[in-house]
GROMACS .gro file of C-alpha atoms in nm:
model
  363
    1UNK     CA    1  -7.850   2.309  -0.606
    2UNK     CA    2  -7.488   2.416  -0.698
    3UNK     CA    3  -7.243   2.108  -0.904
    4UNK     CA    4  -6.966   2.122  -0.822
    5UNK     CA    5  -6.659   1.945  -1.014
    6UNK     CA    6  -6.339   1.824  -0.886
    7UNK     CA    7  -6.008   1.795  -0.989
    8UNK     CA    8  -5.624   1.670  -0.935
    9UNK     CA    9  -5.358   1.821  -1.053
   10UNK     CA   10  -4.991   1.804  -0.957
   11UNK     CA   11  -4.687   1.917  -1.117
   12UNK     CA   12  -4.349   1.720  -1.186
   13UNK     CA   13  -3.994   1.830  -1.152
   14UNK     CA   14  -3.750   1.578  -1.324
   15UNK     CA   15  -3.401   1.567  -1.303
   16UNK     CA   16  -3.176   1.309  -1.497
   17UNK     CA   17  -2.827   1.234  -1.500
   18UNK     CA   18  -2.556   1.034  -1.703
   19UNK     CA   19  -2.323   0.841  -1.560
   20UNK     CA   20  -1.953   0.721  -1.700
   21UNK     CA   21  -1.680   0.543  -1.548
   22UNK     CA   22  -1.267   0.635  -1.733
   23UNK     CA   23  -0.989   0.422  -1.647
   24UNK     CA   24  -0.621   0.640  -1.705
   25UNK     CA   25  -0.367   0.389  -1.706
   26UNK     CA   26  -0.028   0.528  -1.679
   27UNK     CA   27   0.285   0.241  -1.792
   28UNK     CA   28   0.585   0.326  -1.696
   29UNK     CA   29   0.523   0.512  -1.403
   30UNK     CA   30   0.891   0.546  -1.286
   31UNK     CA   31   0.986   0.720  -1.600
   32UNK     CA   32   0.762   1.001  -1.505
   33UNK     CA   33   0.967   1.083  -1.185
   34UNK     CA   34   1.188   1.434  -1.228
   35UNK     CA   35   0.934   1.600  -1.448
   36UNK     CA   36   0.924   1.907  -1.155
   37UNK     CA   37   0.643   1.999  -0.970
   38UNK     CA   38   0.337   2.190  -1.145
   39UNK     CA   39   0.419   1.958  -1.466
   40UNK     CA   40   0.137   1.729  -1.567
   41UNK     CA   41   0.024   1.471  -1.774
   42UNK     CA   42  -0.330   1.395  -1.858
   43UNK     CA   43  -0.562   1.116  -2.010
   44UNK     CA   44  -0.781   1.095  -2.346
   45UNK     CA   45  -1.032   1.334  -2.358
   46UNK     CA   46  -1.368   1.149  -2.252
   47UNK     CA   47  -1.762   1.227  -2.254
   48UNK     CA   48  -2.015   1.212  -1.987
   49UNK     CA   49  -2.365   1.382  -1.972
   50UNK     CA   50  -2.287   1.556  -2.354
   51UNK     CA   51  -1.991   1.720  -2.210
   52UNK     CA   52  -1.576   1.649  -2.228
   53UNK     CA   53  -1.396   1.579  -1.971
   54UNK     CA   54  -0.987   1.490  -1.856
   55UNK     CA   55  -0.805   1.355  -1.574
   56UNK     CA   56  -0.486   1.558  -1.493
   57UNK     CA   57  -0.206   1.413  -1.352
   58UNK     CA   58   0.039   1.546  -1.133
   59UNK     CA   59   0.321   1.309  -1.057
   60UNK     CA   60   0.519   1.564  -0.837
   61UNK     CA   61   0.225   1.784  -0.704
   62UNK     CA   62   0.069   2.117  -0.789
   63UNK     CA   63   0.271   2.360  -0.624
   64UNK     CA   64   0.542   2.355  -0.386
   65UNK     CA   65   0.268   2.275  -0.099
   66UNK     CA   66   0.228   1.932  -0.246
   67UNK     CA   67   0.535   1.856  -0.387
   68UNK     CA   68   0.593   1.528  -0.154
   69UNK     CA   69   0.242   1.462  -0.286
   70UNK     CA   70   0.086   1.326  -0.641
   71UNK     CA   71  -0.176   1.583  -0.732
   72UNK     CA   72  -0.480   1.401  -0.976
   73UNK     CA   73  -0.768   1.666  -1.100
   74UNK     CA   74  -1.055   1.565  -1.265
   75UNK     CA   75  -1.092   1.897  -1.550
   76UNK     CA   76  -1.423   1.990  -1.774
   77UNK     CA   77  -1.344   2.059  -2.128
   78UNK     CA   78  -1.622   2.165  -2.291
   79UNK     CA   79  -1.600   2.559  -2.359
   80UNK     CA   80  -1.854   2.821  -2.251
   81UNK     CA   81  -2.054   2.568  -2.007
   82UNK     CA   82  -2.171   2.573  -1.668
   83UNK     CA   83  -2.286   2.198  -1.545
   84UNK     CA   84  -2.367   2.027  -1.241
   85UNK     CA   85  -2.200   1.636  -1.170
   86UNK     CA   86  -2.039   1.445  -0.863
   87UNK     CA   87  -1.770   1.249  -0.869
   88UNK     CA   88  -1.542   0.988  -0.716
   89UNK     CA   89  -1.124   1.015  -0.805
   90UNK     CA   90  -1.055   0.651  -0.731
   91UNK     CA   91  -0.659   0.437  -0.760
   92UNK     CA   92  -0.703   0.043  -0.886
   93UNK     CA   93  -0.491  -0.174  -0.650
   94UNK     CA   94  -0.351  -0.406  -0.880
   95UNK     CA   95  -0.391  -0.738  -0.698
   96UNK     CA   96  -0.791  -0.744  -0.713
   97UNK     CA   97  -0.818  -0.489  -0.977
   98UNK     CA   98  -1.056  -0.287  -0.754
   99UNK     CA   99  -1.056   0.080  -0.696
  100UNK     CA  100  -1.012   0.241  -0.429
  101UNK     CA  101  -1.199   0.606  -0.328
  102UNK     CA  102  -0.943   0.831  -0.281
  103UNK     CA  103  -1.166   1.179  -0.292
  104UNK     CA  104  -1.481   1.214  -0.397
  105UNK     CA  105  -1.794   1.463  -0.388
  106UNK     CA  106  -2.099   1.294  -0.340
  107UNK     CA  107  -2.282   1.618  -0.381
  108UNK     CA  108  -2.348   1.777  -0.718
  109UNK     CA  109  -2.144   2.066  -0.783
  110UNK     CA  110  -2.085   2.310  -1.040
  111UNK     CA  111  -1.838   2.322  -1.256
  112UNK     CA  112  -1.757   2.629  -1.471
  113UNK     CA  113  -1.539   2.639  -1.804
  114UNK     CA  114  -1.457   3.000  -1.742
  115UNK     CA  115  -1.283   2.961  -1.362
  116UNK     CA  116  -1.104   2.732  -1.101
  117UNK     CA  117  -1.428   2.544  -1.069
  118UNK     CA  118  -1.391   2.362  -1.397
  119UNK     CA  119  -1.090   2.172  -1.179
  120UNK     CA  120  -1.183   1.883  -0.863
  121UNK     CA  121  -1.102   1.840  -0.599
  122UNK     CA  122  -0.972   2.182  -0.443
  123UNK     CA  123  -0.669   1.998  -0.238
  124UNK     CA  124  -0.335   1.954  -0.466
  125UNK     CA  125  -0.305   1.708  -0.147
  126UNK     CA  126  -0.418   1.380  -0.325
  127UNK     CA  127  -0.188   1.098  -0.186
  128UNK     CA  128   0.154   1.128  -0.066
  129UNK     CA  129   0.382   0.978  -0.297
  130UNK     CA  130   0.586   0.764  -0.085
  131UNK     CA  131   0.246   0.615   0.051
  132UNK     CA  132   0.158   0.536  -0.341
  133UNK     CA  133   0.472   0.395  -0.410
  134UNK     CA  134   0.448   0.147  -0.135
  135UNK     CA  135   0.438  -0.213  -0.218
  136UNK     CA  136   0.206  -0.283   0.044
  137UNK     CA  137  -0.008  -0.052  -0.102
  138UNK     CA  138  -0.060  -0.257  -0.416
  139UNK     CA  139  -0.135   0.088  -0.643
  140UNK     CA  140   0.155   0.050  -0.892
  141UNK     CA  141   0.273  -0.245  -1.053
  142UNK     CA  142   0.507  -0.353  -1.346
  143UNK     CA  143   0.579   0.051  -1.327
  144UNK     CA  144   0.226   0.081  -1.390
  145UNK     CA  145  -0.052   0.329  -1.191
  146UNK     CA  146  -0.414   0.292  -1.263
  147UNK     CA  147  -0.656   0.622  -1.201
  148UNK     CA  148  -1.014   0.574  -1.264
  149UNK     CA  149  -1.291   0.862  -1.217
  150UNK     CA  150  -1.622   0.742  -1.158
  151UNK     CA  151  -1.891   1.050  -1.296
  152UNK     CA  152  -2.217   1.195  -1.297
  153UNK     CA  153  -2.332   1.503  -1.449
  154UNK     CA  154  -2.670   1.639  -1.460
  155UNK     CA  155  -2.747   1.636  -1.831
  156UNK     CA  156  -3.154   1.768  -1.797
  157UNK     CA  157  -3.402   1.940  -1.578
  158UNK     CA  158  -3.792   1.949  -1.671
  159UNK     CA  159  -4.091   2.048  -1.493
  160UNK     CA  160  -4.421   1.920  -1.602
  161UNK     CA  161  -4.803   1.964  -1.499
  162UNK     CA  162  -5.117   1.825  -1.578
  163UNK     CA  163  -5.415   1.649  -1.410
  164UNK     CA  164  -5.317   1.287  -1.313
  165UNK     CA  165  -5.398   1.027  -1.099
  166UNK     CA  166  -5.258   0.974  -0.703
  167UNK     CA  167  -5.104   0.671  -0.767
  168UNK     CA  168  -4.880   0.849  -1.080
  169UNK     CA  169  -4.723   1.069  -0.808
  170UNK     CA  170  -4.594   0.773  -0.569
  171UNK     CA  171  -4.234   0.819  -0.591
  172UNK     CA  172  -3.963   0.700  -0.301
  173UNK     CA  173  -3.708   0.939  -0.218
  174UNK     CA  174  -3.341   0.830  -0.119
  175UNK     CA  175  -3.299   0.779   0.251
  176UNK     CA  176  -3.262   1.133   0.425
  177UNK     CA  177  -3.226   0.934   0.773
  178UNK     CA  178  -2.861   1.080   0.833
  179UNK     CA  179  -2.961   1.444   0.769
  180UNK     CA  180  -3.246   1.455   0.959
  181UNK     CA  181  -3.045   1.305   1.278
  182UNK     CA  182  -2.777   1.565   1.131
  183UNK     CA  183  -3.052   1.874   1.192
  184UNK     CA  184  -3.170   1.719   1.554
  185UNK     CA  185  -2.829   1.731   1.632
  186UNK     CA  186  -2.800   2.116   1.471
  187UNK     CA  187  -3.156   2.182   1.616
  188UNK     CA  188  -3.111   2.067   1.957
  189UNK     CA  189  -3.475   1.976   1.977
  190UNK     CA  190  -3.565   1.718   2.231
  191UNK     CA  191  -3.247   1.705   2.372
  192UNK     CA  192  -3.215   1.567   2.749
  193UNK     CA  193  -2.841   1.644   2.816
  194UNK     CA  194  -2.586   1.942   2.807
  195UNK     CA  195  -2.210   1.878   2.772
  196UNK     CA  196  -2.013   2.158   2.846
  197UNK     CA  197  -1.698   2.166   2.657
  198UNK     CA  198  -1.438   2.392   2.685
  199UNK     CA  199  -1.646   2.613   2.845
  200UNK     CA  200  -1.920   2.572   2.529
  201UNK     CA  201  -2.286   2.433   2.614
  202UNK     CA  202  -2.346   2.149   2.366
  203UNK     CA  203  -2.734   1.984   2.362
  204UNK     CA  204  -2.740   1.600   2.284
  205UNK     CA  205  -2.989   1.338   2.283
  206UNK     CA  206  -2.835   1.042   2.554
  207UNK     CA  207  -3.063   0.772   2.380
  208UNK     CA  208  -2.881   0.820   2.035
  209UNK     CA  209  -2.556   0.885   2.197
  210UNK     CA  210  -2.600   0.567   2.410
  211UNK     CA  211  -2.677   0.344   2.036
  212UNK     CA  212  -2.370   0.452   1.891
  213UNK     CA  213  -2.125   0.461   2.169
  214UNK     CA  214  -2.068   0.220   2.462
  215UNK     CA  215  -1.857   0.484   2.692
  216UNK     CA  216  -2.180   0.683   2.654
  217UNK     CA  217  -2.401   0.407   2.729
  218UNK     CA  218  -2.207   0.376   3.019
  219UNK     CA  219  -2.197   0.703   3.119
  220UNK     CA  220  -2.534   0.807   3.068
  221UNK     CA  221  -2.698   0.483   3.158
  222UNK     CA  222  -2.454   0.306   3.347
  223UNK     CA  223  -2.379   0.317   3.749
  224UNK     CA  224  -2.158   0.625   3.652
  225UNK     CA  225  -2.238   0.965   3.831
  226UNK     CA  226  -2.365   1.082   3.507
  227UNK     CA  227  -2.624   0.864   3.487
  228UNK     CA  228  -2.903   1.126   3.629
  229UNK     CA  229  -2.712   1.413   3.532
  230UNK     CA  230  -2.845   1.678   3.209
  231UNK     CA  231  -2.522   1.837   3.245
  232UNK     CA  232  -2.201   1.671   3.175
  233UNK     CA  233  -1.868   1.814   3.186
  234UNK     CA  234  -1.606   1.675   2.905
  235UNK     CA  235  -1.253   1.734   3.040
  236UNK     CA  236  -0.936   1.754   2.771
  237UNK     CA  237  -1.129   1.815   2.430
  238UNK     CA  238  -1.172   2.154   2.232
  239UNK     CA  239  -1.555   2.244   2.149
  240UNK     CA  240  -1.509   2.210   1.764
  241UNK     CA  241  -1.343   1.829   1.843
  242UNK     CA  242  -1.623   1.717   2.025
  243UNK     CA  243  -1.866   1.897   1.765
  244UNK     CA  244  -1.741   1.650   1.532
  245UNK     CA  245  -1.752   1.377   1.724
  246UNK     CA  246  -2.116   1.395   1.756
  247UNK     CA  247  -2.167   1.490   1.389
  248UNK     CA  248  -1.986   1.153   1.339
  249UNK     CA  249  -2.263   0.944   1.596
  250UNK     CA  250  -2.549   1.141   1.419
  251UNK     CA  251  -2.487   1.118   1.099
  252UNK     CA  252  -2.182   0.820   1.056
  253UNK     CA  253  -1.992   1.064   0.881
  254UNK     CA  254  -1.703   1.345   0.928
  255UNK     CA  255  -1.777   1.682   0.924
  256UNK     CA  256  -1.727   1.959   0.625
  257UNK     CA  257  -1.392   2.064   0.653
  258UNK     CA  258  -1.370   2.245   0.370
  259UNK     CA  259  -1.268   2.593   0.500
  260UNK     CA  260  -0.959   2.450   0.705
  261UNK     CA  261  -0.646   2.474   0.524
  262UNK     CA  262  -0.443   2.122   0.479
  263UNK     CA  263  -0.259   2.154   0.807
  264UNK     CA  264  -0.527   2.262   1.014
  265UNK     CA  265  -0.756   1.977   0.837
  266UNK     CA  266  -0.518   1.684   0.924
  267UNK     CA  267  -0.471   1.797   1.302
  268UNK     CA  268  -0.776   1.868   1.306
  269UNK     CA  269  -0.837   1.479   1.181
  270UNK     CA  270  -0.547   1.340   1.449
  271UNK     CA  271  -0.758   1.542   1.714
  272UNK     CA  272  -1.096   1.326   1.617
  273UNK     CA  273  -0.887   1.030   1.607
  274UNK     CA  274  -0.815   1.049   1.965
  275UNK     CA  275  -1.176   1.128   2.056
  276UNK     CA  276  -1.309   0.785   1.854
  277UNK     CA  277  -1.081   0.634   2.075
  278UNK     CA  278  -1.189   0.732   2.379
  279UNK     CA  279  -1.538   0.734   2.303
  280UNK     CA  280  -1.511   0.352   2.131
  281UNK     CA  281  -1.600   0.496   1.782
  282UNK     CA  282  -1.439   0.242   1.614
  283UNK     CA  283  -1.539   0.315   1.244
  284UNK     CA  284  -1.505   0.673   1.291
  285UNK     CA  285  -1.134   0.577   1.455
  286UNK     CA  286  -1.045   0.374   1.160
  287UNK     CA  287  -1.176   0.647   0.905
  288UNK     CA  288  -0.948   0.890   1.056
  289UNK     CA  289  -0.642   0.649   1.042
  290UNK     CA  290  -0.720   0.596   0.646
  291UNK     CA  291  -0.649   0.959   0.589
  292UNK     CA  292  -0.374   0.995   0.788
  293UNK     CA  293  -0.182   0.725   0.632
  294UNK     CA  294  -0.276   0.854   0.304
  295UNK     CA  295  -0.113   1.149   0.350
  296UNK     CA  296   0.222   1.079   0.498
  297UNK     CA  297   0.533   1.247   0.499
  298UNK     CA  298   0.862   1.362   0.595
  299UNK     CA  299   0.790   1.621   0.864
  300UNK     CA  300   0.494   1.463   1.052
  301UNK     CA  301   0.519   1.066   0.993
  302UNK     CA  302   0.654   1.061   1.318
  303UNK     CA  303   0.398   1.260   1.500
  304UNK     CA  304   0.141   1.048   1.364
  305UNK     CA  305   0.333   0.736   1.439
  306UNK     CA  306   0.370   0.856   1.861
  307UNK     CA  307  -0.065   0.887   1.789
  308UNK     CA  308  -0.099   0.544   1.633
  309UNK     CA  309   0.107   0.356   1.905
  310UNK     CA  310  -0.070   0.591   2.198
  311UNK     CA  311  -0.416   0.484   2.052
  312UNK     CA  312  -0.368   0.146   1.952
  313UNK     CA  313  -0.411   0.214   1.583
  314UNK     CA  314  -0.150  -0.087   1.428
  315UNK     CA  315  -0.268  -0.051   1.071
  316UNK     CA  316  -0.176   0.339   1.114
  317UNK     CA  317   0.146   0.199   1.318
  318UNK     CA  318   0.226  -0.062   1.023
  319UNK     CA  319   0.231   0.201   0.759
  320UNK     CA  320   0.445   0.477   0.925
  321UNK     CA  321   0.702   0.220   0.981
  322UNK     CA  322   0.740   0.105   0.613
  323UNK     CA  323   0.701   0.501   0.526
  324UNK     CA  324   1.025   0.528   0.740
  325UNK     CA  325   1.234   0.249   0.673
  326UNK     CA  326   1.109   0.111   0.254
  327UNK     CA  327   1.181   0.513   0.161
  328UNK     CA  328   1.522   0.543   0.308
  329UNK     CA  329   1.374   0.828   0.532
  330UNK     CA  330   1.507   0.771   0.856
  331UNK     CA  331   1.797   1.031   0.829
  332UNK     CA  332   1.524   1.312   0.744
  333UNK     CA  333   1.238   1.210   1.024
  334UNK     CA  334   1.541   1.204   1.292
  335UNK     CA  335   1.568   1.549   1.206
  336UNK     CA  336   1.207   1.668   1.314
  337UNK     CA  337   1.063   1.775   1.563
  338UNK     CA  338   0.851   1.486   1.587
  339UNK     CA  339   1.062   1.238   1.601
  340UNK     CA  340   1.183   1.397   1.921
  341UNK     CA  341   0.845   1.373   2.092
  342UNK     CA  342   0.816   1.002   1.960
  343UNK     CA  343   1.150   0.908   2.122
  344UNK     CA  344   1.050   1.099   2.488
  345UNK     CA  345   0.701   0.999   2.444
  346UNK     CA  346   0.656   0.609   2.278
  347UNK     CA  347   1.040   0.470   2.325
  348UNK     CA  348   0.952   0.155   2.268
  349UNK     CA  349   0.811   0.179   1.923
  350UNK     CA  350   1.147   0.310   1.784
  351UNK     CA  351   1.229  -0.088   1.852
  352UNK     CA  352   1.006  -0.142   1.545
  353UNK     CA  353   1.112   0.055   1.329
  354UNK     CA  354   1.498   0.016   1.358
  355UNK     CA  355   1.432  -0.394   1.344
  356UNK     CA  356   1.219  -0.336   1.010
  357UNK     CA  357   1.479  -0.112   0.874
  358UNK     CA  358   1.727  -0.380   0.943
  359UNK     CA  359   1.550  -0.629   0.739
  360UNK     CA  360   1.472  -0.370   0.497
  361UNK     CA  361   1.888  -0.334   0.451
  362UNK     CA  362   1.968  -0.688   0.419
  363UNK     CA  363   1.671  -0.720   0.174
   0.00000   0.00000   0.00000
């Protein structure tokens, strides 16, 4: 007769992280105006994870691409290191004293002390000065701006093995429910319906497309011809546009953008506006308005104001016109292009913004 003996054993990789919040107040915010662009100040060195860090800023951009813009970098320290950390570049409004996300990387990352990498974000675009400057946007007060960076950096990695018990082992994972929808989507497994865009087959699922979206409930479920259809033909809309739209109903968030340069990025955003709008994405539409108002200026506040009025988007509307009219702009948008497409295009919203900057003048 032959024993035998049995065993468990399981191994145990464990990450852990430090986390660290630094508030960079800056007083007398006006007196930093006409420093030039690429000039910087930055805050008191501080330490997360065992490892220094700054927050640059930039009150007149980095580089002549973002000089309408303030540029804020959040810049590793330490010499001779390589680490790993997220983190979230955030502006206090004033009134409730809570931040506000500005850019962020949810994702750890690397940063490097010996290259670019030891800098974040990539885009010298952080938030368009006149936007920042607004009262209505509540970020500077008594000539005072408020930068906070929330951090964490991965500060140790083990791995571990011996012979324990099942229940040891039970651990719960963070949700993973968006990136799994995200790789159906990729995948195209199960899918029961073709859209053909621009040519371009796309595969979808009509039951998660009907959740999410009441035009496709109605389309795909409705009395509309498409009801019994697998293949749907989407008229007006570019491939990568309607790509993103559906990364947006299977996962609730935008797509990488990453590799688009800052023009492409923000038509590219104005293009995904449109299709939350006609697709009733209404968080996804509002999501797309918060970066476009962020990132206002001279030569395509006007564009974006003919797409605000067009779509119905009056917080977007709202903050073009006090762009125009509280920055003494108007002289400079007439100029553009733009504003020559607004006035053939959306006539009537011109009436807004002339009666705001006539109450702005007797202000």
């Amino acid at each position: 007769m032959v024993s035998k003996k049995k065993k468990t054993t399981a191994s145990r990789h464990t990450t852990e992280s430090e986390e660290g919040t630094h508030s960079f107040e800056i007083v007398g915010y006006s007196l930093q105006k006409g420093i030039g662009v690429d000039e910087f100040i930055e805050s008191a060195t501080f330490a997360v994870g065992g490892y220094d860090w700054c927050i640059r800023f930039y009150p007149h951009g980095k580089g002549d691409g973002a000089k309408d813009y303030i540029s804020v970098y959040l810049e590793l320290l330490t010499k001779n290191c390589a680490v790993r950390a997220a983190y979230d570049l955030r502006l206090v409004k004033h009134a409730t004293g809570l931040p506000m996300s500005v850019y962020s990387e949810t994702t750890h990352r690397m940063f490097n002390s010996d290259d670019s990498s030891k800098f974040a974000p990539h885009y010298a675009t952080f938030m368009n000065r006149s936007h920042l400057e607004m009262e209505a946007s509540g970020y500077i007060k008594d000539d005072r701006l408020t930068i906070e960076c929330f951090l964490t950096v991965i500060v140790k990695e083990s791995m571990a093995s011996n012979t324990v018990k099942a229940h040891e082992l039970i651990n719960v994972p963070p949700s993973d429910l968006s990136e799994n929808f995200g790789e159906l989507l990729e995948k195209g497994e199960g899918s029961d319906v073709t859209f053909v865009v621009g040519g371009e087959k796309i595969a979808a699922h009509k039951i998660i497309l009907a959740a999410r979206s009441s035009v496709f409930k109605a389309e795909l479920y409705g009395q509309m011809k498409e009801k019994r259809a697998r293949r749907v033909t989407v008229e007006d809309m570019q491939p990568d546009v309607f790509r993103g739209l559906l990364h947006f109903i299977y996962t609730d968030s935008l797509p990488d953008m990453d590799v688009l340069s800052d023009d492409d990025y923000y038509e590219m955003i104005r293009l995904l506006l449109v299709a939350a709008d006609r697709y009733a994405m209404d968080r996804m539409k509002l999501q797309c308005e918060s970066i476009l108002g962020e990132h206002l200026d001279v030569q395509t506040v006007a564009t974006t104001l003919a797409l605000a009025d067009q779509h119905n988007c009056n917080g977007l509307k709202d903050v073009c016109i006090e762009f125009i009219t509280n920055q003494n702009k108007m002289d400079d948008v007439v100029a553009t292009e733009g504003y020559a497409d607004l006035k053939r295009t959306c006539p009537s919203v011109l009436v807004d913004v002339f009666e705001k900057a006539s109450k702005f003048r007797r202000i």
